[in-house]
Amino acid sequence: MDSVILTFLIIKWFFPIFAFKIFEEAGYKWWYSFIPGFNYYIWMKLTKRPFWWFAILIIPFIGFFIMLLLQVSTAKSYGKFKLWQEALAVFFPFAYFPYLGFSKDEHYYAVRPEYKKSTVREWVDAIIFAVVAVSILRMFMFEAYTIPTSSMEKSLLVGDYLFVDKMKYGARAPMTPLSFPFAHHTMPLTKNVKSYSELIKLNYYRYPALKQINNYVPIVFNYPEGDTVSTTYQSNASYYSLVRQYGHTRVNTDKRNFGDIIVRPVDKRETYIKRCIGIPGDTLQIIDGYAHINGVKENHKGILEFEYIVKTNGSQFRPNILSDLDITERYIFNPNTSEYKLTLTQESYEKIKANPIVESITPSLQTKEDYYKDNCIMYLFPYNTNYEWTIDEYGPIYIPKRGDVLEINSKNICLYSRLIETYEGNTLKIDGDDIYINGEKTDKYNVKMDYYWMMGDNRHNSADSRFWGFVPEDHIVGTPFIVWLSLDKNKALFQGKIRWSKTMRIPK
């Protein structure tokens, strides 16, 4: 049984024993508090709570919120309505409940006494309720995100504000539940102050999914290489890419240029959104920039963009032509060669090609011959000359699924070393051609999680799985289900800043 569930059940079953004297004073047998399940039935009766709460109590993590409400209700059954008294019931029930039960000065009220709240107290209660309610929604159901980069243009635009559905593929229980409300990993108005505490760390647990992840759906996930971060670069350059470029010693000692090096738990890493190109068990290959899954060329509703070299007769495009074609990526014109470097969709490609000043239009592809010239080993996964892949000619690569037994050797271990060590928590040692996992020599590895392959629709401007490899299932956050607002950062408020045609749309 998952350790998260087991821990939850143990706490649940035996928590009411702290209220055994309260049970007795309320007219029930004191030993009822020791009977798992039945003790909650009695507890809800003596606090006048509806029995249907029990159905929520048994849900991992969410049931804790119901238990907190029962604790507050217990205090109120003793006429304790002040905020500090209810706080004692929430944070110190193991001491406060025995005090209420044994103290001769405290009495259980079968009919709860009336209490008139002050205006300030009503506001405080309302704020606390709102924070708790929104936090629950944000943790398990929906969360708001914005699109900061153009990696998913034109499917999702820079300035899109969207809601992410966390239930469709199974809501993930928080791994670091002690966190400042509404903050991700850093406190508001600070650069490096953590917004969470790792005093309580829970194992990965995901609630049942309504649907399985399929190929080509947009997915929000935690950045896999975000486990270790330079506070200077944050996610703009991964810690591992900095180490490959500058060396481990400098990155970890040169605070002036790299800041502090910090480690973040899975659920506090940066959130990315890409298209799930490959699912567990797929074999992926990229040919001429297009992904092929199990030998079949990708075919989805996303709008792909590629970089092209556009040669003109010496003339330049008028700015309004590029604007009308919605070419938003930064473009360059070389007057010496009369060439543009443009990022185009298939539609804009056809229109540019038909322009009378265009002499030729060629895809700007990174071929196998460019592997050493462009130093791909420094930035393309798996960073090893055994795999001379480029962003446009990549693979084939197999995407592991739970239960796979991988054949590993000194050549292919670079594909799976991060999976084995970082994602699944094993020790790995490579000694020549020999591989040791958890101290034992082996040539096989049994995969514990499902993995995915994520790529942006803007293929030449997307930091994705080509650069950092597989995305583990415990990094999956959810899927966008509606863009509720779309803003153009380059336009003023009353000059088309709000993209009305892009607002309230369903991402594809």
XYZ file of N, CA and C in Angstrom, residues 342-481:
420
model
N 12.696 33.864 -40.711
C 11.323 34.039 -40.250
C 10.782 32.748 -39.655
N 9.961 32.891 -38.630
C 9.247 31.752 -38.040
C 7.833 31.751 -38.599
N 7.477 30.674 -39.311
C 6.231 30.658 -40.070
C 5.393 29.427 -39.765
N 4.084 29.636 -39.780
C 3.157 28.512 -39.806
C 3.009 28.067 -41.264
N 2.309 26.981 -41.488
C 2.095 26.528 -42.866
C 1.323 27.573 -43.657
N 0.348 28.223 -43.012
C -0.458 29.240 -43.705
C 0.386 30.447 -44.080
N 1.177 30.960 -43.126
C 2.002 32.137 -43.431
C 3.118 31.779 -44.413
N 3.581 30.531 -44.383
C 4.589 30.069 -45.345
C 4.048 30.201 -46.771
N 2.822 29.739 -46.991
C 2.235 29.789 -48.334
C 2.081 31.233 -48.807
N 1.706 32.133 -47.912
C 1.489 33.534 -48.298
C 2.810 34.245 -48.558
N 3.823 33.957 -47.737
C 5.138 34.568 -47.955
C 5.734 34.069 -49.270
N 5.572 32.781 -49.515
C 6.115 32.171 -50.736
C 5.527 32.819 -51.988
N 4.268 33.231 -51.892
C 3.587 33.828 -53.051
C 3.916 35.306 -53.234
N 4.627 35.921 -52.290
C 4.957 37.341 -52.403
C 5.939 37.554 -53.553
N 5.724 38.545 -54.399
C 6.565 38.721 -55.595
C 8.034 39.037 -55.310
N 8.387 39.522 -54.138
C 9.791 39.844 -53.880
C 10.576 38.618 -53.399
N 9.881 37.494 -53.154
C 10.535 36.294 -52.630
C 11.098 35.458 -53.770
N 12.398 35.155 -53.677
C 13.049 34.308 -54.673
C 13.099 32.853 -54.227
N 13.284 32.625 -52.943
C 13.321 31.242 -52.440
C 12.978 31.240 -50.959
N 12.527 30.096 -50.480
C 12.212 29.930 -49.058
C 12.637 28.503 -48.661
N 13.533 28.438 -47.674
C 14.155 27.165 -47.319
C 14.030 26.910 -45.823
N 13.613 25.693 -45.413
C 13.550 25.386 -43.983
C 14.934 25.498 -43.338
N 15.005 26.124 -42.183
C 16.271 26.269 -41.456
C 16.423 25.086 -40.520
N 16.843 23.943 -41.062
C 16.905 22.701 -40.306
C 18.325 22.412 -39.832
N 18.400 21.831 -38.652
C 19.683 21.412 -38.092
C 19.878 19.933 -38.456
N 20.808 19.654 -39.334
C 20.999 18.291 -39.840
C 22.036 17.536 -39.016
N 22.221 16.267 -39.339
C 23.211 15.438 -38.638
C 24.612 16.045 -38.758
N 24.881 16.674 -39.904
C 26.197 17.269 -40.120
C 26.444 18.463 -39.197
N 25.369 19.007 -38.615
C 25.500 20.175 -37.733
C 25.761 19.785 -36.279
N 25.761 18.488 -35.971
C 25.871 18.051 -34.571
C 27.125 18.605 -33.901
N 28.277 18.420 -34.532
C 29.527 18.896 -33.917
C 29.722 20.387 -34.162
N 29.306 20.864 -35.333
C 29.467 22.285 -35.635
C 28.688 23.159 -34.660
N 27.471 22.719 -34.291
C 26.630 23.492 -33.361
C 26.804 23.064 -31.912
N 27.745 22.154 -31.665
C 28.058 21.709 -30.296
C 26.813 21.195 -29.576
N 26.035 20.353 -30.271
C 24.777 19.843 -29.708
C 24.988 19.035 -28.428
N 26.175 18.454 -28.261
C 26.435 17.652 -27.066
C 26.269 18.469 -25.795
N 26.427 19.797 -25.887
C 26.349 20.648 -24.699
C 24.917 20.882 -24.229
N 23.952 20.813 -25.154
C 22.608 21.212 -24.755
C 21.490 20.250 -25.150
N 21.780 19.236 -25.971
C 20.727 18.306 -26.367
C 20.849 16.990 -25.603
N 19.732 16.556 -25.033
C 19.664 15.270 -24.340
C 19.942 14.150 -25.340
N 20.807 13.171 -25.001
C 21.380 12.870 -23.676
C 22.809 13.362 -23.468
N 23.257 14.405 -24.221
C 24.568 15.028 -24.007
C 25.705 14.013 -24.144
N 25.643 13.202 -25.189
C 26.615 12.125 -25.342
C 26.814 11.853 -26.832
N 28.074 11.723 -27.236
C 28.370 11.529 -28.662
C 27.944 10.166 -29.186
N 27.487 9.279 -28.316
C 26.890 8.027 -28.787
C 25.594 8.293 -29.542
N 25.024 9.486 -29.318
C 23.740 9.852 -29.940
C 23.914 11.215 -30.607
N 24.264 11.207 -31.884
C 24.535 12.443 -32.617
C 23.231 13.009 -33.173
N 22.380 13.471 -32.263
C 21.060 13.964 -32.631
C 21.044 15.492 -32.638
N 20.146 16.055 -33.441
C 19.938 17.504 -33.467
C 18.454 17.769 -33.195
N 18.093 19.033 -33.093
C 16.695 19.344 -32.766
C 15.741 18.925 -33.886
N 16.259 18.814 -35.122
C 15.396 18.458 -36.258
C 15.597 17.036 -36.741
N 16.665 16.402 -36.306
C 16.939 14.995 -36.647
C 17.278 14.288 -35.342
N 16.271 13.711 -34.722
C 16.415 13.241 -33.339
C 15.831 11.839 -33.203
N 16.552 10.991 -32.464
C 16.045 9.660 -32.204
C 16.454 8.654 -33.266
N 15.817 7.464 -33.225
C 14.646 7.099 -32.406
C 14.996 6.893 -30.935
N 13.999 7.201 -30.087
C 14.159 7.039 -28.647
C 12.879 6.434 -28.076
N 13.040 5.467 -27.200
C 11.899 4.798 -26.574
C 11.528 5.533 -25.293
N 10.224 5.722 -25.078
C 9.726 6.422 -23.893
C 9.256 5.378 -22.886
N 9.943 5.252 -21.749
C 9.657 4.152 -20.810
C 8.276 4.248 -20.174
N 7.752 3.079 -19.835
C 6.493 3.007 -19.098
C 6.690 2.172 -17.837
N 5.792 2.357 -16.877
C 5.868 1.627 -15.619
C 5.854 0.109 -15.880
N 6.797 -0.582 -15.245
C 6.877 -2.013 -15.410
C 7.862 -2.479 -16.470
N 8.349 -1.549 -17.313
C 9.352 -1.915 -18.314
C 10.622 -2.428 -17.635
N 11.236 -3.407 -18.241
C 12.570 -3.846 -17.818
C 13.535 -3.397 -18.913
N 14.283 -2.328 -18.628
C 15.179 -1.751 -19.614
C 16.508 -2.479 -19.632
N 16.985 -2.763 -20.819
C 18.332 -3.302 -20.979
C 19.295 -2.107 -20.958
N 20.197 -2.082 -19.981
C 21.104 -0.945 -19.860
C 22.544 -1.402 -20.036
N 23.333 -0.502 -20.631
C 24.743 -0.779 -20.841
C 25.507 0.541 -20.844
N 26.810 0.467 -21.013
C 27.641 1.670 -20.925
C 27.335 2.669 -22.042
N 26.734 2.213 -23.148
C 26.400 3.129 -24.237
C 25.089 3.861 -23.980
N 24.046 3.136 -23.566
C 22.725 3.770 -23.452
C 22.390 4.264 -22.051
N 23.266 4.081 -21.065
C 22.944 4.489 -19.697
C 22.732 5.999 -19.602
N 23.327 6.757 -20.535
C 23.133 8.208 -20.528
C 21.672 8.582 -20.773
N 20.917 7.694 -21.419
C 19.491 7.952 -21.636
C 18.679 7.791 -20.363
N 19.149 6.931 -19.470
C 18.325 6.541 -18.330
C 18.928 6.893 -16.971
N 20.118 7.487 -16.936
C 20.774 7.747 -15.653
C 19.954 8.708 -14.789
N 19.406 9.763 -15.396
C 18.605 10.713 -14.609
C 17.297 10.067 -14.143
N 16.710 9.251 -15.002
C 15.500 8.514 -14.634
C 15.768 7.639 -13.408
N 16.880 6.919 -13.436
C 17.201 5.979 -12.355
C 17.536 6.712 -11.063
N 18.363 7.754 -11.142
C 18.843 8.443 -9.944
C 17.859 9.489 -9.429
N 17.600 10.502 -10.237
C 16.847 11.669 -9.777
C 15.363 11.398 -9.663
N 14.770 10.799 -10.681
C 13.323 10.626 -10.694
C 12.851 9.451 -9.841
N 13.653 8.393 -9.763
C 13.202 7.202 -9.035
C 14.049 6.888 -7.809
N 14.987 7.796 -7.469
C 15.640 7.765 -6.173
C 16.598 6.636 -5.891
N 17.300 6.141 -6.912
C 18.294 5.085 -6.711
C 19.706 5.674 -6.736
N 20.665 4.900 -6.264
C 22.061 5.276 -6.444
C 22.579 4.578 -7.688
N 23.401 5.285 -8.453
C 23.918 4.758 -9.715
C 25.423 4.993 -9.774
N 26.160 3.944 -10.095
C 27.601 4.046 -10.266
C 27.985 3.342 -11.563
N 28.808 4.026 -12.361
C 29.272 3.460 -13.623
C 30.782 3.301 -13.529
N 31.230 2.076 -13.659
C 32.653 1.761 -13.561
C 33.076 1.042 -14.841
N 33.568 1.841 -15.808
C 33.889 1.261 -17.110
C 32.639 0.773 -17.801
N 32.599 -0.509 -18.116
C 31.409 -1.090 -18.739
C 30.435 -1.663 -17.715
N 30.787 -1.584 -16.424
C 29.946 -2.147 -15.370
C 29.039 -1.067 -14.783
N 27.774 -1.442 -14.528
C 26.769 -0.518 -13.965
C 26.270 -1.088 -12.644
N 26.256 -0.236 -11.615
C 25.804 -0.648 -10.286
C 24.626 0.245 -9.878
N 23.511 -0.409 -9.560
C 22.340 0.310 -9.060
C 22.094 -0.130 -7.628
N 22.091 0.858 -6.719
C 21.961 0.569 -5.284
C 22.998 -0.459 -4.822
N 24.208 -0.329 -5.384
C 25.316 -1.167 -4.967
C 25.399 -2.519 -5.639
N 24.434 -2.868 -6.473
C 24.429 -4.182 -7.118
C 24.699 -4.047 -8.615
N 25.621 -4.878 -9.116
C 25.935 -4.869 -10.532
C 24.746 -5.421 -11.325
N 24.402 -4.737 -12.417
C 23.219 -5.147 -13.173
C 23.320 -4.679 -14.617
N 22.536 -5.304 -15.482
C 22.393 -4.835 -16.861
C 20.925 -4.612 -17.206
N 20.086 -4.531 -16.158
C 18.650 -4.300 -16.350
C 18.154 -3.302 -15.310
N 17.066 -2.615 -15.662
C 16.420 -1.727 -14.687
C 14.908 -1.807 -14.854
N 14.197 -1.997 -13.725
C 12.742 -2.079 -13.710
C 12.160 -0.693 -13.454
N 11.466 -0.144 -14.429
C 10.949 1.228 -14.361
C 9.749 1.302 -13.424
N 9.740 2.322 -12.544
C 8.694 2.456 -11.524
C 7.571 3.417 -11.908
N 7.833 4.335 -12.846
C 6.831 5.342 -13.222
C 6.650 5.377 -14.738
N 5.554 5.990 -15.161
C 5.347 6.294 -16.575
C 6.080 7.582 -16.921
N 6.502 7.679 -18.191
C 7.222 8.860 -18.658
C 6.601 9.385 -19.950
N 6.824 10.679 -20.197
C 6.211 11.360 -21.339
C 7.262 12.184 -22.071
N 6.930 12.533 -23.314
C 7.830 13.352 -24.138
C 7.074 14.608 -24.556
N 7.550 15.767 -24.104
C 6.865 17.035 -24.336
C 7.638 17.902 -25.325
N 6.903 18.528 -26.267
C 7.526 19.440 -27.227
C 6.616 20.625 -27.488
N 7.238 21.772 -27.778
C 6.478 22.964 -28.120
C 6.072 22.961 -29.582
N 4.993 23.669 -29.898
C 4.552 23.769 -31.294
C 5.462 24.685 -32.105
N 6.139 25.613 -31.432
C 7.117 26.485 -32.082
C 8.459 25.753 -32.038
N 8.693 24.894 -33.019
C 9.737 23.880 -32.920
C 11.155 24.423 -32.816
N 11.387 25.634 -33.307
C 12.745 26.179 -33.242
C 12.899 27.229 -32.136
N 11.907 27.328 -31.280
C 12.027 28.228 -30.124
C 11.275 27.613 -28.950
N 11.690 26.415 -28.567
C 11.020 25.711 -27.476
C 12.038 24.880 -26.702
N 12.182 25.186 -25.420
C 12.985 24.341 -24.527
C 12.095 23.202 -24.071
N 12.366 22.002 -24.570
C 11.462 20.887 -24.303
C 12.241 19.588 -24.130
N 11.580 18.463 -24.317
C 12.208 17.175 -24.019
C 13.458 16.905 -24.856
N 13.600 17.575 -25.964
C 14.828 17.415 -26.744
C 16.048 17.922 -25.958
N 15.777 18.811 -24.996
C 16.865 19.423 -24.236
C 17.041 18.800 -22.852
N 15.977 18.206 -22.285
C 16.112 17.629 -20.944
C 15.445 16.265 -20.783
N 14.996 15.661 -21.850
C 14.579 14.273 -21.784
C 13.168 14.035 -21.296
N 12.998 12.899 -20.632
C 11.671 12.426 -20.243
C 11.050 13.276 -19.126
N 9.707 13.310 -19.135
C 8.952 13.960 -18.059
C 8.263 12.870 -17.243
N 8.616 12.712 -15.959
C 8.000 11.665 -15.136
C 6.545 11.972 -14.821
N 5.776 10.938 -14.564
C 4.355 11.113 -14.273
C 4.118 11.964 -13.031
N 5.033 11.934 -12.040
C 4.806 12.720 -10.822
C 5.015 14.211 -11.054
N 5.485 14.602 -12.263
C 5.639 16.020 -12.600
C 4.399 16.577 -13.306
N 3.468 15.716 -13.686
C 2.282 16.177 -14.426
C 1.354 16.960 -13.500
N 0.965 18.161 -13.929
C 0.071 19.026 -13.148
C -1.360 18.941 -13.666
N -1.547 19.082 -14.964
C -2.904 19.052 -15.515
C -2.899 19.457 -16.972
N -4.058 19.872 -17.457
C -4.196 20.283 -18.852
C -5.006 21.575 -18.933
N -4.625 22.515 -19.804
C -5.418 23.751 -19.936
C -6.777 23.447 -20.540
N -7.831 24.066 -19.959
C -9.158 23.787 -20.525
C -9.865 25.037 -21.033
